mmCIF file of C-alpha atoms in Angstrom:
data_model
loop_
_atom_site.group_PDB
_atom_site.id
_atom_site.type_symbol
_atom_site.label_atom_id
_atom_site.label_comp_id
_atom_site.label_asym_id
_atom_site.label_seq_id
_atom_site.Cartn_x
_atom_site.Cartn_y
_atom_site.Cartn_z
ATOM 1 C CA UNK A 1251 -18.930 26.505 20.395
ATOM 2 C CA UNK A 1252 -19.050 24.170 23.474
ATOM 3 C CA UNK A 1253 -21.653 21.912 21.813
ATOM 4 C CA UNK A 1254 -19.188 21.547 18.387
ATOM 5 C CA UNK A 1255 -16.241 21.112 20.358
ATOM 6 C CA UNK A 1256 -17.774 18.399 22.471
ATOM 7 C CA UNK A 1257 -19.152 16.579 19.484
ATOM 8 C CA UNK A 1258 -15.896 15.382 17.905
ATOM 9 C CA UNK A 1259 -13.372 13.914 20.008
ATOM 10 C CA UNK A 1260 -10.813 15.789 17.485
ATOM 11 C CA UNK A 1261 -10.885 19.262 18.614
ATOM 12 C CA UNK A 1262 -9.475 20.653 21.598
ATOM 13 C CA UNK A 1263 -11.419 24.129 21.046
ATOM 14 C CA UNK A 1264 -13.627 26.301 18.850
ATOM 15 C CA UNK A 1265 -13.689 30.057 18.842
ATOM 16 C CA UNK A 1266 -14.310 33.135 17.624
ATOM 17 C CA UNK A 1267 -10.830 35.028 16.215
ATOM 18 C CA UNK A 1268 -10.912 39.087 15.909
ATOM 19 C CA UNK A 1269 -7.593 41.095 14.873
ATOM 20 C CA UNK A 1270 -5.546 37.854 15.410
ATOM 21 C CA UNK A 1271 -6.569 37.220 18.972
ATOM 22 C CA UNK A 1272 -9.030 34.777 19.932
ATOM 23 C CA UNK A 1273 -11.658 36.535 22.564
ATOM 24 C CA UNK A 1274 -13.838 33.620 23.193
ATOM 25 C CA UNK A 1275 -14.332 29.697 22.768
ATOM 26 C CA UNK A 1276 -15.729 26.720 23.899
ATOM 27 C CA UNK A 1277 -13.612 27.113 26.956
ATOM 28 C CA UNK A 1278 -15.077 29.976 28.131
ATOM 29 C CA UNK A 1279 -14.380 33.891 27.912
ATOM 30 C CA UNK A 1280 -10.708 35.241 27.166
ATOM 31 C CA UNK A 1281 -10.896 38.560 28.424
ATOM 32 C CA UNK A 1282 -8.898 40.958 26.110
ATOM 33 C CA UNK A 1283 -8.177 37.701 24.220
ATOM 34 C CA UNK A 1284 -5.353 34.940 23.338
ATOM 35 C CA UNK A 1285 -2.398 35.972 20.732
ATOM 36 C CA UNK A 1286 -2.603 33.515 18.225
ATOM 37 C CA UNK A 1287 0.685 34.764 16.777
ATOM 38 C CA UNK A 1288 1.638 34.657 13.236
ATOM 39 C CA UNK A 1289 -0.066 32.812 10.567
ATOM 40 C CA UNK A 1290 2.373 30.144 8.469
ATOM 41 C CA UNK A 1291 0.129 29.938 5.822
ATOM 42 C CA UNK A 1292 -2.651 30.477 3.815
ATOM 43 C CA UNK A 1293 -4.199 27.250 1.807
ATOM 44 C CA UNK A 1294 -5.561 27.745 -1.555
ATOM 45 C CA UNK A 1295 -9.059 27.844 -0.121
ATOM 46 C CA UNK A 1296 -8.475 30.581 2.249
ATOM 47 C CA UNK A 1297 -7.638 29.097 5.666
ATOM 48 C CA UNK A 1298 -4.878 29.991 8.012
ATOM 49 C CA UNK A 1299 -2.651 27.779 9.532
ATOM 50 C CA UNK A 1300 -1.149 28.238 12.571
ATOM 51 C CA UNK A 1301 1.277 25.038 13.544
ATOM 52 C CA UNK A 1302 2.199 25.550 16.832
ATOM 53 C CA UNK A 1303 0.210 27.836 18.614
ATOM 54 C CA UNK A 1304 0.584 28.324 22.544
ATOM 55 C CA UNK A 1305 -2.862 29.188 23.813
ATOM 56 C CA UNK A 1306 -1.824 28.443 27.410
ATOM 57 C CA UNK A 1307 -4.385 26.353 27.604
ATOM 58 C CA UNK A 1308 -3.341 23.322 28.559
ATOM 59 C CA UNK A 1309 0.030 22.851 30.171
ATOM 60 C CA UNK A 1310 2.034 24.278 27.967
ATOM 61 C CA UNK A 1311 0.928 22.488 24.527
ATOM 62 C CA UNK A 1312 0.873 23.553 21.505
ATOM 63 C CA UNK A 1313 -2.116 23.192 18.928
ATOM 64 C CA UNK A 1314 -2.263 23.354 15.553
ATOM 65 C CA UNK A 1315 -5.036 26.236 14.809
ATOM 66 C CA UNK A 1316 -6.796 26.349 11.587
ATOM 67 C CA UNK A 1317 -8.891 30.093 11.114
ATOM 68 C CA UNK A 1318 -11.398 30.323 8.137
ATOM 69 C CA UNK A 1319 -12.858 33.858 8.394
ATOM 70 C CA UNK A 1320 -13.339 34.921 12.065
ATOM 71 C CA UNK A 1321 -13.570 31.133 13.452
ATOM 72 C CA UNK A 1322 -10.947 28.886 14.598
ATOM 73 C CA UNK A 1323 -10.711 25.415 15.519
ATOM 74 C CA UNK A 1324 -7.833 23.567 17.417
ATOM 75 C CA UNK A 1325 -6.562 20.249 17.656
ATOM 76 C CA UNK A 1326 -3.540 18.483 18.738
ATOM 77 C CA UNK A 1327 -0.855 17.851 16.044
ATOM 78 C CA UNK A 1328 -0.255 14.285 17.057
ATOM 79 C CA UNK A 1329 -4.005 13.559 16.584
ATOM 80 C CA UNK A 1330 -3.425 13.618 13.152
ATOM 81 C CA UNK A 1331 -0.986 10.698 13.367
ATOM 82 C CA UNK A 1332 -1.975 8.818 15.687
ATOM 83 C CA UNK A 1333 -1.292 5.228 13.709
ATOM 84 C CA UNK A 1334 1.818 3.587 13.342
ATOM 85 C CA UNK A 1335 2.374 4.209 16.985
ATOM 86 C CA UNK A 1336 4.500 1.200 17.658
ATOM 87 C CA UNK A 1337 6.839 1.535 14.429
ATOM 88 C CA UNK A 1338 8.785 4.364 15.773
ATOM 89 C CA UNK A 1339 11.075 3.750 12.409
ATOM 90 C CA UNK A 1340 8.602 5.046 10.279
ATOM 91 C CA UNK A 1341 8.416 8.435 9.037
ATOM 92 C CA UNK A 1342 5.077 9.818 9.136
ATOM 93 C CA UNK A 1343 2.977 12.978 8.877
ATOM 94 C CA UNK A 1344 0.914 15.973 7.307
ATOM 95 C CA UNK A 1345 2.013 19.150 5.537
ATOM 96 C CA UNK A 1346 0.275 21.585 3.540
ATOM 97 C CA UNK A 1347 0.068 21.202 -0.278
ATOM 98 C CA UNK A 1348 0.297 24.840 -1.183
ATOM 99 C CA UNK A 1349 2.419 26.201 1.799
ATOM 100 C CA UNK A 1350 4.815 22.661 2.244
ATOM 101 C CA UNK A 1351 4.302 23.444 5.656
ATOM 102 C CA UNK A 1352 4.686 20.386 7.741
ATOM 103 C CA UNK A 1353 1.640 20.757 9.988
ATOM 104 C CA UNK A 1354 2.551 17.345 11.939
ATOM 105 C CA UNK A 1355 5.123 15.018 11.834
ATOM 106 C CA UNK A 1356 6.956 11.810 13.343
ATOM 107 C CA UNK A 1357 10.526 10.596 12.531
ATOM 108 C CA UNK A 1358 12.722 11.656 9.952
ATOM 109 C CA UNK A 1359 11.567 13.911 6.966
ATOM 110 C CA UNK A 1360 13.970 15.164 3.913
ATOM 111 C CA UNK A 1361 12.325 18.903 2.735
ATOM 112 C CA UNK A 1362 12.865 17.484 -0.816
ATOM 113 C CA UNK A 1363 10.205 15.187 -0.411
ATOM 114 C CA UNK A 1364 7.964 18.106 -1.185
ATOM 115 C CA UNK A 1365 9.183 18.777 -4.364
ATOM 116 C CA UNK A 1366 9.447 15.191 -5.610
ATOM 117 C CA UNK A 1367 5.047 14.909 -4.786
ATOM 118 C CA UNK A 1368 4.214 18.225 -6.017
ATOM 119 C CA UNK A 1369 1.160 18.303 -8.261
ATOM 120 C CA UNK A 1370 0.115 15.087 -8.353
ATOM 121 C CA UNK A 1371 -2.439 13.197 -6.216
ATOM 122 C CA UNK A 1372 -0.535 10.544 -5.353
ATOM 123 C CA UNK A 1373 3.107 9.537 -5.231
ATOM 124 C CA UNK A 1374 5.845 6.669 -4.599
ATOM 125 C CA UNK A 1375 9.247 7.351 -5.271
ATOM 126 C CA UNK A 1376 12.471 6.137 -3.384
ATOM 127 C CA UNK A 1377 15.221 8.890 -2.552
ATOM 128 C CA UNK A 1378 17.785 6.397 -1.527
ATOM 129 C CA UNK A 1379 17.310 5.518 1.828
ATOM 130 C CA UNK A 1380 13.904 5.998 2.118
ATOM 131 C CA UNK A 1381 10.656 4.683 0.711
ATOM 132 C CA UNK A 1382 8.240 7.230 0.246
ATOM 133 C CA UNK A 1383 4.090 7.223 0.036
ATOM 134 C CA UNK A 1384 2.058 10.627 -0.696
ATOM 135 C CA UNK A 1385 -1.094 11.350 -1.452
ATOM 136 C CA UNK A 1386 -3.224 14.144 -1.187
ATOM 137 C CA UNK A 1387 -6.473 15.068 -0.046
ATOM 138 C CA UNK A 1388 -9.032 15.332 -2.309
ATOM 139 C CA UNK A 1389 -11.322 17.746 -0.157
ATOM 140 C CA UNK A 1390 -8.448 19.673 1.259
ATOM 141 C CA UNK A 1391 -5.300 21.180 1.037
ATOM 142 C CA UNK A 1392 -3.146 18.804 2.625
ATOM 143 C CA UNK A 1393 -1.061 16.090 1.779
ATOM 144 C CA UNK A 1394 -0.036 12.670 3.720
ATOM 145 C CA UNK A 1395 2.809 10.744 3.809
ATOM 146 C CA UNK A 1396 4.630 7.856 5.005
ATOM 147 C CA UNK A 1397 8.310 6.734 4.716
ATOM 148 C CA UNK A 1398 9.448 3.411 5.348
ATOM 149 C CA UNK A 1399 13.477 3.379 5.698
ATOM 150 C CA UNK A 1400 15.282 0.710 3.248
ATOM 151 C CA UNK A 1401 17.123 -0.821 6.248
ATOM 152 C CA UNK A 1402 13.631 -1.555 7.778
ATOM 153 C CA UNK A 1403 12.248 -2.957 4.069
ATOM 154 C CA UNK A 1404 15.352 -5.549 3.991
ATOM 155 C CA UNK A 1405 15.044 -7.002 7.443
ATOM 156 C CA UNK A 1406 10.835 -7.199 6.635
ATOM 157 C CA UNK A 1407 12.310 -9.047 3.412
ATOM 158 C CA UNK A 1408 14.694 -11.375 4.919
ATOM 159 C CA UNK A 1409 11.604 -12.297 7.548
ATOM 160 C CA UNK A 1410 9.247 -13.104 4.824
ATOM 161 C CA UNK A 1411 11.959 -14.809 2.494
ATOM 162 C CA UNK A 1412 12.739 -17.447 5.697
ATOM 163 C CA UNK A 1413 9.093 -18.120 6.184
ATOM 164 C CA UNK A 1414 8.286 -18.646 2.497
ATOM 165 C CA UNK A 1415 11.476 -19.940 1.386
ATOM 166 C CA UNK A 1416 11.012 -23.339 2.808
ATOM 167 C CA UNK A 1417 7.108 -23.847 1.404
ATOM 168 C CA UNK A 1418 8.373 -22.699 -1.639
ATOM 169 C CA UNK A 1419 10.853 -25.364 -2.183
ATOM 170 C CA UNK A 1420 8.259 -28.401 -0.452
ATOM 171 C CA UNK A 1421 5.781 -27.250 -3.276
ATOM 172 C CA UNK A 1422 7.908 -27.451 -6.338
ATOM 173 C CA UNK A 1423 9.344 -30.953 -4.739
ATOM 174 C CA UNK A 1424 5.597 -31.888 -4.424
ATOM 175 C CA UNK A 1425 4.727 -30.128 -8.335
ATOM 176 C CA UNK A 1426 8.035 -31.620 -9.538
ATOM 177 C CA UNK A 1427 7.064 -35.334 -8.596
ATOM 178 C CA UNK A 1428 3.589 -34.755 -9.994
ATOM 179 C CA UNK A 1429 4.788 -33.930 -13.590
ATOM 180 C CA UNK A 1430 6.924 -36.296 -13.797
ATOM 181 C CA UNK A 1431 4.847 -38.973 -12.001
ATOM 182 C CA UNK A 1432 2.138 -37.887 -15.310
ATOM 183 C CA UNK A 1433 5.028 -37.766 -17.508
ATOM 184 C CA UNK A 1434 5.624 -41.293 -17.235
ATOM 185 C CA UNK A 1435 1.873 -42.574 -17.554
ATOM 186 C CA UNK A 1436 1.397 -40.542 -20.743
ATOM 187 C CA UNK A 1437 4.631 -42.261 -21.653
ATOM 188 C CA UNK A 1438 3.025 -45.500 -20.774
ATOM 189 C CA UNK A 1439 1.683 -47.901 -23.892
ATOM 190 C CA UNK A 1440 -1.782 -47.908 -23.344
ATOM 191 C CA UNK A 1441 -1.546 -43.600 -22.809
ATOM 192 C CA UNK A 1442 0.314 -43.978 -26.415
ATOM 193 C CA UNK A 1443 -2.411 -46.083 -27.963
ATOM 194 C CA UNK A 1444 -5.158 -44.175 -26.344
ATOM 195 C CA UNK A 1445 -3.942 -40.840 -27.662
ATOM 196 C CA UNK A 1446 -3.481 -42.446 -31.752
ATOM 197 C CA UNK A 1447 -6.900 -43.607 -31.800
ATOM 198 C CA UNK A 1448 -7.948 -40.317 -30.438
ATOM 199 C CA UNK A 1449 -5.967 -38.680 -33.660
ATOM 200 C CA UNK A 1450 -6.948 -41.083 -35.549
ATOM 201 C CA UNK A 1451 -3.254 -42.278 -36.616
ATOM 202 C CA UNK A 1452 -4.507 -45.766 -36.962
ATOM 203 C CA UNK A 1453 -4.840 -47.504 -40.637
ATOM 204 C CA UNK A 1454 -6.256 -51.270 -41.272
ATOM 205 C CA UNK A 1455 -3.881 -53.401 -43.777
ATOM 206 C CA UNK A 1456 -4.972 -56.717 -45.152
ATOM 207 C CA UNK A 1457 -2.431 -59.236 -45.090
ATOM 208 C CA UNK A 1458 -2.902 -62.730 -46.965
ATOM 209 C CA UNK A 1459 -2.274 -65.930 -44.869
ATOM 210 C CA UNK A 1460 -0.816 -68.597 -47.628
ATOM 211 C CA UNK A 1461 -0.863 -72.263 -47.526
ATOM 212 C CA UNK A 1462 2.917 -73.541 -48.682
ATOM 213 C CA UNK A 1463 1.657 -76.833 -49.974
ATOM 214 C CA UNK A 1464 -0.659 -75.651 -52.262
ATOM 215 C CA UNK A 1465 0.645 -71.803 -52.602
ATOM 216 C CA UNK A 1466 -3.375 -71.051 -51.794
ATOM 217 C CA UNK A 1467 -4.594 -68.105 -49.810
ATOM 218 C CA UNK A 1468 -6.679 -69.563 -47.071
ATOM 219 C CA UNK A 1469 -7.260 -66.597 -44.951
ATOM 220 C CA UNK A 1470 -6.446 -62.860 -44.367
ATOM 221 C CA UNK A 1471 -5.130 -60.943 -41.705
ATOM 222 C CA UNK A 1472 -6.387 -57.474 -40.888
#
């Protein structure tokens, strides 16, 4: 148990669980062994959740303890969202897909949010105030989620709108003067000429030059 535990940087403990009490771990011996209390829930695949278990193990903390059979592993709750840690106005965390047991959690959460994901790998909706990412895990039974609050999404908006604003208008001035700058040579005579011959819209006439004297033709003009 010591060596697993000490391999990932993730898990607080592992241990071996009998009648709900865990009698030995990575930490050491438990005696008569640790109430783990009541389990919250059980995923489809058969693994028990507890989400706040007090082990007494480390000032007063509580773990989130996931059993499969007779072994348990712990880790912190906050370990699994540990991003985003300097938007406190976004709503983030991890609840179970079959239970809809939050297992952790940062900022605000609406319970409905679990009905509007259910079933479906992935999921964006808006519920009025908030806008809402899910998507579930494809190995287990957990789903993740994110909320962005609208208040947060307009004052992003307005940021991006003053920055891009301002080069929007300097390139249509600059695409602006370019058409019509291109406008005017294709207008141009020579542009005009060059684009007849190219559709052929030219046709040769013979015209008779006439001497008045003698009413002869003494040349022709093409």
């Amino acid at each position: 148990f010591g060596e697993i535990a000490m391999e990932s940087s993730y898990l607080q403990m592992v241990g071996l669980v009998a009648n709900g009490r865990l009698m030995c771990s990575s930490l050491g011996l438990h005696g008569d062994g640790i109430e783990l209390g009541p389990v919250d829930y059980v995923s489809t695949r058969g693994t028990q959740f507890r989400v706040s278990a007090d082990l007494g193990l480390e000032s007063g903390r509580r773990l989130l303890v996931m059993q499969k059979g007779t072994i348990a592993a712990a880790i912190l709750p906050d370990q699994l969202i540990d991003t985003f840690v300097d938007r406190k106005e976004i709503a983030l965390g991890v609840y179970g897909a079959s239970g809809e047991r939050r297992l952790a959690s940062r900022g605000f959460f609406d319970p409905r949010w679990f009905g509007r994901s259910r079933g479906t790998p992935g999921k964006v909706f808006f519920d009025g105030s908030y806008l809402v990412s899910t998507k579930r895990s494809a190995n287990f039974d957990t789903v993740a989620y994110v909320g962005i609050p609208v208040a947060n999404l307009r004052e992003r908006l307005y940021a991006f709108m003053r920055v891009l604003v301002p080069i929007a208008l300097v390139l249509a001035a600059g695409i602006s003067f370019g058409i019509i700058r291109l406008a005017r040579q294709r207008a141009s005579l020579p542009a005009e000429l060059r684009a007849a011959l190219k559709r052929r819209e030219f046709e040769l006439h013979y015209q008779p030059i006439v001497e008045l004297q003698t009413r002869r033709i003494v040349g022709i003009e093409a």
